[in-house]
Amino acid sequence: MEIGIDSFAAAHNEASGTVNSADALAQLLERIEHADRCGLHVFGIGEHHRKDFLDSAPAVILAAAAARTKNIKLTSAVTVLSAADPVRVFQNAATLDLISRGRAEMVVGRGSFTESFPLFGFNLQDYNDLFTEKLELLLNINENEVVNWQGKFRPALNNQAIYPRPYREQLPIWIGVGGTPESFVRAGVLGLPLMVAVIGGETHRFRPLVDLYREAGKEAGHAPEKLAVGLHSIGYVGNNTKDAVNDFFPGYAETFTKIGRERGWPPVTHQHFDAQAGLRGALIVGNPEEVAEKILRHSEALGGISRLTFQMDNAGLSHKQLMDAIELIGSKVIPLVNG
């Protein structure tokens, strides 16, 4: 199983003493370098367009990381394709693939935040249609150097060559999904790998949706090995569970209580956190042994996963705490999971 990190490039982290955006990005690049040295398999950068995060241009961050790393895969997590131009998305990713010599990937989705739609002049009522059309075009570009295509939301392309081409013949493109059955089925029909974001509840409840994905892929004629499933989880690894919880909970509660006010969720309590961090809950917080056991339980519950990515930097942790957690993932969690 591949194990890595997803980051939203959190800004203005008072706990770490970082109040300068340039310092925050410099520390993020240090963490990506560290993850590469520690043997993590993948590092992803999200895309948001809000004050809390510095990841509005993820391809730029990933390119900077590509020049400083050797082995780790570098991916978007996710590219908000509905509000982007697929031509530019492909060109950015292909350029990243050239810089990294074949380590670039994309996870594309519709986005859980919606600020990019008014920012780039799109109507939220077209939320699904935009993604469907733009995914079709992106896959077309990935497969063909010269593209003929016509749609509703973008000018047609007539015998249009699109450059640069990536280092490899094609870029790996994953579909990022939340809890919409149609999204799982679409990924299966297209035969694309699936990245499931489970940020709350109990992970095993996503099994029927993953089964839908695999069945749709099978009916469409795709080989089972092509239908990979990844899991994006909020989590943190400490030397012992008590310290991990004490480090992680305050910032987690603050962040998700704030988001909850926007979305109508109740404030986060310690009781809620403990349930989420328990045996069947979505959070993966604890010592390396407990974290490895929970990853394997999640994999079994979903019928087998090939990738898991931790989201750690939305809980106000310091740069040192994140660096130490990355080291524990590389030195202890990965060997326990794959040993």
GROMACS .gro file of C-alpha atoms in nm:
model
  339
    1MET     CA    1   0.000   0.000   0.000
    2GLU     CA    2   0.119   0.350  -0.082
    3ILE     CA    3   0.108   0.586   0.215
    4GLY     CA    4   0.154   0.960   0.201
    5ILE     CA    5   0.037   1.307   0.298
    6ASP     CA    6  -0.217   1.553   0.161
    7SER     CA    7  -0.174   1.919   0.254
    8PHE     CA    8  -0.393   2.226   0.209
    9ALA     CA    9  -0.095   2.455   0.282
   10ALA     CA   10  -0.252   2.597   0.596
   11ALA     CA   11  -0.170   2.964   0.647
   12HIS     CA   12  -0.086   3.168   0.958
   13ASN     CA   13  -0.022   2.883   1.200
   14GLU     CA   14   0.022   3.055   1.535
   15ALA     CA   15   0.113   2.728   1.710
   16SER     CA   16   0.423   2.693   1.497
   17GLY     CA   17   0.513   3.059   1.524
   18THR     CA   18   0.445   3.103   1.154
   19VAL     CA   19   0.253   3.419   1.073
   20ASN     CA   20   0.420   3.487   0.741
   21SER     CA   21   0.288   3.318   0.427
   22ALA     CA   22   0.635   3.289   0.276
   23ASP     CA   23   0.758   3.108   0.589
   24ALA     CA   24   0.456   2.876   0.582
   25LEU     CA   25   0.528   2.773   0.222
   26ALA     CA   26   0.899   2.731   0.294
   27GLN     CA   27   0.814   2.495   0.580
   28LEU     CA   28   0.570   2.304   0.361
   29LEU     CA   29   0.846   2.244   0.105
   30GLU     CA   30   1.073   2.124   0.385
   31ARG     CA   31   0.806   1.873   0.485
   32ILE     CA   32   0.775   1.744   0.130
   33GLU     CA   33   1.152   1.700   0.112
   34HIS     CA   34   1.144   1.524   0.448
   35ALA     CA   35   0.864   1.294   0.332
   36ASP     CA   36   1.074   1.201   0.030
   37ARG     CA   37   1.378   1.121   0.247
   38CYS     CA   38   1.163   0.922   0.492
   39GLY     CA   39   1.028   0.696   0.218
   40LEU     CA   40   0.669   0.817   0.195
   41HIS     CA   41   0.517   0.729  -0.140
   42VAL     CA   42   0.309   1.035  -0.230
   43PHE     CA   43   0.250   1.398  -0.133
   44GLY     CA   44  -0.061   1.584  -0.246
   45ILE     CA   45  -0.149   1.954  -0.246
   46GLY     CA   46  -0.512   2.062  -0.239
   47GLU     CA   47  -0.676   2.359  -0.406
   48HIS     CA   48  -0.866   2.628  -0.220
   49HIS     CA   49  -0.932   2.995  -0.274
   50ARG     CA   50  -0.975   3.124   0.080
   51LYS     CA   51  -0.769   3.299   0.345
   52ASP     CA   52  -0.710   2.985   0.554
   53PHE     CA   53  -0.497   2.811   0.290
   54LEU     CA   54  -0.210   2.895   0.054
   55ASP     CA   55  -0.285   2.629  -0.208
   56SER     CA   56  -0.470   2.830  -0.475
   57ALA     CA   57  -0.191   2.742  -0.723
   58PRO     CA   58  -0.100   2.381  -0.630
   59ALA     CA   59   0.098   2.315  -0.949
   60VAL     CA   60   0.344   2.588  -0.850
   61ILE     CA   61   0.400   2.435  -0.505
   62LEU     CA   62   0.436   2.087  -0.653
   63ALA     CA   63   0.685   2.210  -0.914
   64ALA     CA   64   0.898   2.365  -0.641
   65ALA     CA   65   0.881   2.035  -0.454
   66ALA     CA   66   0.969   1.838  -0.768
   67ALA     CA   67   1.298   2.024  -0.800
   68ARG     CA   68   1.387   1.930  -0.440
   69THR     CA   69   1.282   1.563  -0.430
   70LYS     CA   70   1.384   1.241  -0.602
   71ASN     CA   71   1.134   0.960  -0.552
   72ILE     CA   72   0.804   1.074  -0.402
   73LYS     CA   73   0.497   1.101  -0.627
   74LEU     CA   74   0.351   1.452  -0.643
   75THR     CA   75  -0.021   1.500  -0.695
   76SER     CA   76  -0.305   1.747  -0.672
   77ALA     CA   77  -0.551   1.670  -0.393
   78VAL     CA   78  -0.781   1.771  -0.549
   79THR     CA   79  -0.781   1.985  -0.862
   80VAL     CA   80  -1.120   2.163  -0.869
   81LEU     CA   81  -1.177   2.071  -1.231
   82SER     CA   82  -1.529   2.215  -1.252
   83ALA     CA   83  -1.393   2.569  -1.218
   84ALA     CA   84  -1.077   2.522  -1.427
   85ASP     CA   85  -0.977   2.500  -1.792
   86PRO     CA   86  -0.884   2.137  -1.866
   87VAL     CA   87  -0.623   2.250  -2.120
   88ARG     CA   88  -0.435   2.450  -1.857
   89VAL     CA   89  -0.484   2.177  -1.597
   90PHE     CA   90  -0.321   1.928  -1.833
   91GLN     CA   91  -0.040   2.165  -1.931
   92ASN     CA   92   0.045   2.235  -1.568
   93ALA     CA   93   0.045   1.866  -1.478
   94ALA     CA   94   0.244   1.769  -1.786
   95THR     CA   95   0.505   2.034  -1.704
   96LEU     CA   96   0.522   1.901  -1.348
   97ASP     CA   97   0.570   1.551  -1.489
   98LEU     CA   98   0.864   1.673  -1.698
   99ILE     CA   99   1.026   1.852  -1.403
  100SER     CA  100   0.981   1.549  -1.177
  101ARG     CA  101   1.071   1.298  -1.452
  102GLY     CA  102   0.750   1.102  -1.429
  103ARG     CA  103   0.628   1.155  -1.072
  104ALA     CA  104   0.323   1.376  -1.137
  105GLU     CA  105  -0.037   1.269  -1.082
  106MET     CA  106  -0.375   1.436  -1.057
  107VAL     CA  107  -0.674   1.381  -0.834
  108VAL     CA  108  -0.961   1.575  -0.990
  109GLY     CA  109  -1.296   1.653  -0.835
  110ARG     CA  110  -1.575   1.903  -0.797
  111GLY     CA  111  -1.446   2.049  -0.470
  112SER     CA  112  -1.601   2.048  -0.123
  113PHE     CA  113  -1.576   2.429  -0.099
  114THR     CA  114  -1.751   2.641  -0.358
  115GLU     CA  115  -1.561   2.971  -0.357
  116SER     CA  116  -1.390   2.892  -0.689
  117PHE     CA  117  -1.720   2.903  -0.880
  118PRO     CA  118  -1.802   3.274  -0.837
  119LEU     CA  119  -1.430   3.357  -0.846
  120PHE     CA  120  -1.393   3.219  -1.199
  121GLY     CA  121  -1.742   3.306  -1.321
  122PHE     CA  122  -1.919   2.970  -1.306
  123ASN     CA  123  -2.273   2.898  -1.192
  124LEU     CA  124  -2.315   2.655  -0.903
  125GLN     CA  125  -2.631   2.526  -1.070
  126ASP     CA  126  -2.399   2.375  -1.333
  127TYR     CA  127  -2.193   2.198  -1.062
  128ASN     CA  128  -2.226   1.846  -1.202
  129ASP     CA  129  -2.249   1.931  -1.573
  130LEU     CA  130  -1.931   2.136  -1.555
  131PHE     CA  131  -1.735   1.849  -1.403
  132THR     CA  132  -1.873   1.590  -1.644
  133GLU     CA  133  -1.783   1.795  -1.951
  134LYS     CA  134  -1.442   1.906  -1.829
  135LEU     CA  135  -1.342   1.557  -1.721
  136GLU     CA  136  -1.431   1.430  -2.068
  137LEU     CA  137  -1.205   1.694  -2.224
  138LEU     CA  138  -0.919   1.633  -1.981
  139LEU     CA  139  -0.920   1.260  -2.055
  140ASN     CA  140  -0.931   1.334  -2.427
  141ILE     CA  141  -0.623   1.559  -2.400
  142ASN     CA  142  -0.443   1.301  -2.189
  143GLU     CA  143  -0.496   1.036  -2.456
  144ASN     CA  144  -0.446   1.248  -2.769
  145GLU     CA  145  -0.185   1.500  -2.875
  146VAL     CA  146  -0.427   1.650  -3.130
  147VAL     CA  147  -0.778   1.709  -3.000
  148ASN     CA  148  -1.115   1.751  -3.169
  149TRP     CA  149  -1.379   1.836  -2.912
  150GLN     CA  150  -1.695   2.040  -2.864
  151GLY     CA  151  -1.888   2.118  -2.549
  152LYS     CA  152  -2.118   2.365  -2.377
  153PHE     CA  153  -1.891   2.551  -2.134
  154ARG     CA  154  -1.574   2.602  -2.338
  155PRO     CA  155  -1.491   2.697  -2.700
  156ALA     CA  156  -1.448   2.397  -2.931
  157LEU     CA  157  -1.107   2.254  -3.017
  158ASN     CA  158  -1.057   2.169  -3.384
  159ASN     CA  159  -0.745   1.970  -3.472
  160GLN     CA  160  -0.576   2.148  -3.183
  161ALA     CA  161  -0.238   2.015  -3.071
  162ILE     CA  162  -0.181   2.056  -2.697
  163TYR     CA  163   0.167   2.081  -2.546
  164PRO     CA  164   0.376   2.000  -2.359
  165ARG     CA  165   0.322   1.628  -2.344
  166PRO     CA  166   0.412   1.461  -2.014
  167TYR     CA  167   0.728   1.266  -1.939
  168ARG     CA  168   0.524   0.945  -1.959
  169GLU     CA  169   0.282   0.850  -2.232
  170GLN     CA  170  -0.014   0.950  -2.012
  171LEU     CA  171  -0.065   1.113  -1.675
  172PRO     CA  172  -0.228   0.910  -1.395
  173ILE     CA  173  -0.565   1.074  -1.322
  174TRP     CA  174  -0.765   0.979  -1.013
  175ILE     CA  175  -1.124   1.081  -0.939
  176GLY     CA  176  -1.174   1.238  -0.596
  177VAL     CA  177  -1.515   1.162  -0.445
  178GLY     CA  178  -1.713   1.232  -0.129
  179GLY     CA  179  -2.040   1.049  -0.075
  180THR     CA  180  -2.232   1.081  -0.402
  181PRO     CA  181  -2.315   0.741  -0.558
  182GLU     CA  182  -2.311   0.887  -0.910
  183SER     CA  183  -1.949   0.993  -0.863
  184PHE     CA  184  -1.843   0.640  -0.768
  185VAL     CA  185  -2.027   0.491  -1.067
  186ARG     CA  186  -1.876   0.746  -1.307
  187ALA     CA  187  -1.523   0.662  -1.194
  188GLY     CA  188  -1.593   0.292  -1.239
  189VAL     CA  189  -1.741   0.334  -1.588
  190LEU     CA  190  -1.435   0.535  -1.691
  191GLY     CA  191  -1.195   0.285  -1.532
  192LEU     CA  192  -1.018   0.556  -1.333
  193PRO     CA  193  -0.865   0.507  -0.987
  194LEU     CA  194  -1.078   0.636  -0.703
  195MET     CA  195  -0.970   0.858  -0.411
  196VAL     CA  196  -1.233   0.854  -0.137
  197ALA     CA  197  -1.229   1.143   0.112
  198VAL     CA  198  -1.364   1.019   0.444
  199ILE     CA  199  -1.339   1.303   0.695
  200GLY     CA  200  -1.607   1.190   0.938
  201GLY     CA  201  -1.841   0.910   1.033
  202GLU     CA  202  -1.740   0.545   1.009
  203THR     CA  203  -1.525   0.442   0.715
  204HIS     CA  204  -1.693   0.104   0.665
  205ARG     CA  205  -2.016   0.282   0.566
  206PHE     CA  206  -1.849   0.374   0.236
  207ARG     CA  207  -1.819   0.006   0.138
  208PRO     CA  208  -2.149  -0.003  -0.059
  209LEU     CA  209  -2.030   0.297  -0.262
  210VAL     CA  210  -1.690   0.137  -0.328
  211ASP     CA  211  -1.872  -0.181  -0.433
  212LEU     CA  212  -2.080   0.031  -0.674
  213TYR     CA  213  -1.754   0.164  -0.822
  214ARG     CA  214  -1.604  -0.181  -0.868
  215GLU     CA  215  -1.923  -0.327  -1.015
  216ALA     CA  216  -1.959  -0.036  -1.260
  217GLY     CA  217  -1.597  -0.083  -1.363
  218LYS     CA  218  -1.643  -0.455  -1.410
  219GLU     CA  219  -1.956  -0.406  -1.622
  220ALA     CA  220  -1.767  -0.153  -1.834
  221GLY     CA  221  -1.502  -0.416  -1.905
  222HIS     CA  222  -1.217  -0.277  -1.694
  223ALA     CA  223  -0.972  -0.517  -1.530
  224PRO     CA  224  -1.000  -0.535  -1.147
  225GLU     CA  225  -0.639  -0.424  -1.102
  226LYS     CA  226  -0.720  -0.102  -1.288
  227LEU     CA  227  -0.989  -0.012  -1.035
  228ALA     CA  228  -0.763   0.111  -0.754
  229VAL     CA  229  -0.912   0.266  -0.440
  230GLY     CA  230  -0.736   0.525  -0.226
  231LEU     CA  231  -0.844   0.674   0.105
  232HIS     CA  232  -0.790   1.035   0.218
  233SER     CA  233  -0.816   1.052   0.598
  234ILE     CA  234  -0.762   1.312   0.864
  235GLY     CA  235  -0.499   1.186   1.105
  236TYR     CA  236  -0.177   1.226   1.298
  237VAL     CA  237   0.094   0.996   1.434
  238GLY     CA  238   0.270   1.053   1.766
  239ASN     CA  239   0.510   0.854   1.980
  240ASN     CA  240   0.221   0.760   2.208
  241THR     CA  241  -0.154   0.791   2.179
  242LYS     CA  242  -0.208   1.029   2.470
  243ASP     CA  243   0.035   1.284   2.332
  244ALA     CA  244  -0.100   1.242   1.978
  245VAL     CA  245  -0.455   1.317   2.094
  246ASN     CA  246  -0.345   1.609   2.312
  247ASP     CA  247  -0.146   1.756   2.023
  248PHE     CA  248  -0.414   1.707   1.761
  249PHE     CA  249  -0.750   1.770   1.927
  250PRO     CA  250  -0.739   2.145   2.006
  251GLY     CA  251  -0.655   2.256   1.651
  252TYR     CA  252  -0.885   1.995   1.496
  253ALA     CA  253  -1.176   2.113   1.712
  254GLU     CA  254  -1.108   2.479   1.629
  255THR     CA  255  -1.083   2.417   1.254
  256PHE     CA  256  -1.390   2.198   1.219
  257THR     CA  257  -1.601   2.409   1.452
  258LYS     CA  258  -1.520   2.706   1.229
  259ILE     CA  259  -1.609   2.512   0.912
  260GLY     CA  260  -1.917   2.384   1.090
  261ARG     CA  261  -2.044   2.736   1.143
  262GLU     CA  262  -2.035   2.781   0.764
  263ARG     CA  263  -2.214   2.453   0.696
  264GLY     CA  264  -2.453   2.419   0.987
  265TRP     CA  265  -2.264   2.151   1.180
  266PRO     CA  266  -2.257   2.148   1.563
  267PRO     CA  267  -1.936   2.246   1.745
  268VAL     CA  268  -1.676   1.970   1.783
  269THR     CA  269  -1.665   1.817   2.132
  270HIS     CA  270  -1.407   1.583   2.282
  271GLN     CA  271  -1.675   1.313   2.295
  272HIS     CA  272  -1.729   1.353   1.921
  273PHE     CA  273  -1.354   1.340   1.861
  274ASP     CA  274  -1.310   1.026   2.072
  275ALA     CA  275  -1.582   0.850   1.874
  276GLN     CA  276  -1.420   0.949   1.544
  277ALA     CA  277  -1.078   0.835   1.668
  278GLY     CA  278  -1.218   0.503   1.795
  279LEU     CA  279  -1.200   0.162   1.633
  280ARG     CA  280  -1.444   0.232   1.348
  281GLY     CA  281  -1.428   0.610   1.323
  282ALA     CA  282  -1.273   0.794   1.031
  283LEU     CA  283  -0.993   0.973   1.220
  284ILE     CA  284  -0.652   0.800   1.229
  285VAL     CA  285  -0.480   0.942   1.538
  286GLY     CA  286  -0.248   0.751   1.768
  287ASN     CA  287   0.087   0.579   1.804
  288PRO     CA  288   0.243   0.404   1.502
  289GLU     CA  289   0.113   0.059   1.594
  290GLU     CA  290  -0.245   0.177   1.645
  291VAL     CA  291  -0.235   0.386   1.329
  292ALA     CA  292  -0.106   0.093   1.122
  293GLU     CA  293  -0.375  -0.136   1.264
  294LYS     CA  294  -0.646   0.117   1.182
  295ILE     CA  295  -0.520   0.163   0.827
  296LEU     CA  296  -0.540  -0.212   0.775
  297ARG     CA  297  -0.891  -0.221   0.926
  298HIS     CA  298  -1.001   0.055   0.693
  299SER     CA  299  -0.854  -0.132   0.398
  300GLU     CA  300  -1.035  -0.451   0.492
  301ALA     CA  301  -1.361  -0.260   0.549
  302LEU     CA  302  -1.345  -0.114   0.197
  303GLY     CA  303  -1.246  -0.438   0.027
  304GLY     CA  304  -0.880  -0.341  -0.013
  305ILE     CA  305  -0.717  -0.003  -0.074
  306SER     CA  306  -0.394   0.071  -0.257
  307ARG     CA  307  -0.322   0.418  -0.116
  308LEU     CA  308  -0.384   0.611   0.204
  309THR     CA  309  -0.304   0.979   0.252
  310PHE     CA  310  -0.302   1.161   0.585
  311GLN     CA  311  -0.439   1.514   0.616
  312MET     CA  312  -0.250   1.651   0.917
  313ASP     CA  313  -0.191   2.022   0.874
  314ASN     CA  314  -0.545   2.145   0.940
  315ALA     CA  315  -0.510   2.099   1.318
  316GLY     CA  316  -0.275   2.382   1.410
  317LEU     CA  317   0.024   2.153   1.460
  318SER     CA  318   0.373   2.300   1.462
  319HIS     CA  319   0.622   2.241   1.183
  320LYS     CA  320   0.829   2.022   1.418
  321GLN     CA  321   0.526   1.812   1.515
  322LEU     CA  322   0.443   1.756   1.148
  323MET     CA  323   0.805   1.670   1.065
  324ASP     CA  324   0.818   1.421   1.353
  325ALA     CA  325   0.489   1.263   1.239
  326ILE     CA  326   0.622   1.225   0.884
  327GLU     CA  327   0.930   1.051   1.020
  328LEU     CA  328   0.716   0.811   1.223
  329ILE     CA  329   0.503   0.732   0.918
  330GLY     CA  330   0.812   0.650   0.715
  331SER     CA  331   1.010   0.461   0.979
  332LYS     CA  332   0.730   0.275   1.157
  333VAL     CA  333   0.382   0.298   1.003
  334ILE     CA  334   0.477   0.203   0.645
  335PRO     CA  335   0.682  -0.105   0.751
  336LEU     CA  336   0.400  -0.217   0.981
  337VAL     CA  337   0.136  -0.182   0.709
  338ASN     CA  338   0.339  -0.338   0.430
  339GLY     CA  339   0.551  -0.577   0.631
   0.00000   0.00000   0.00000
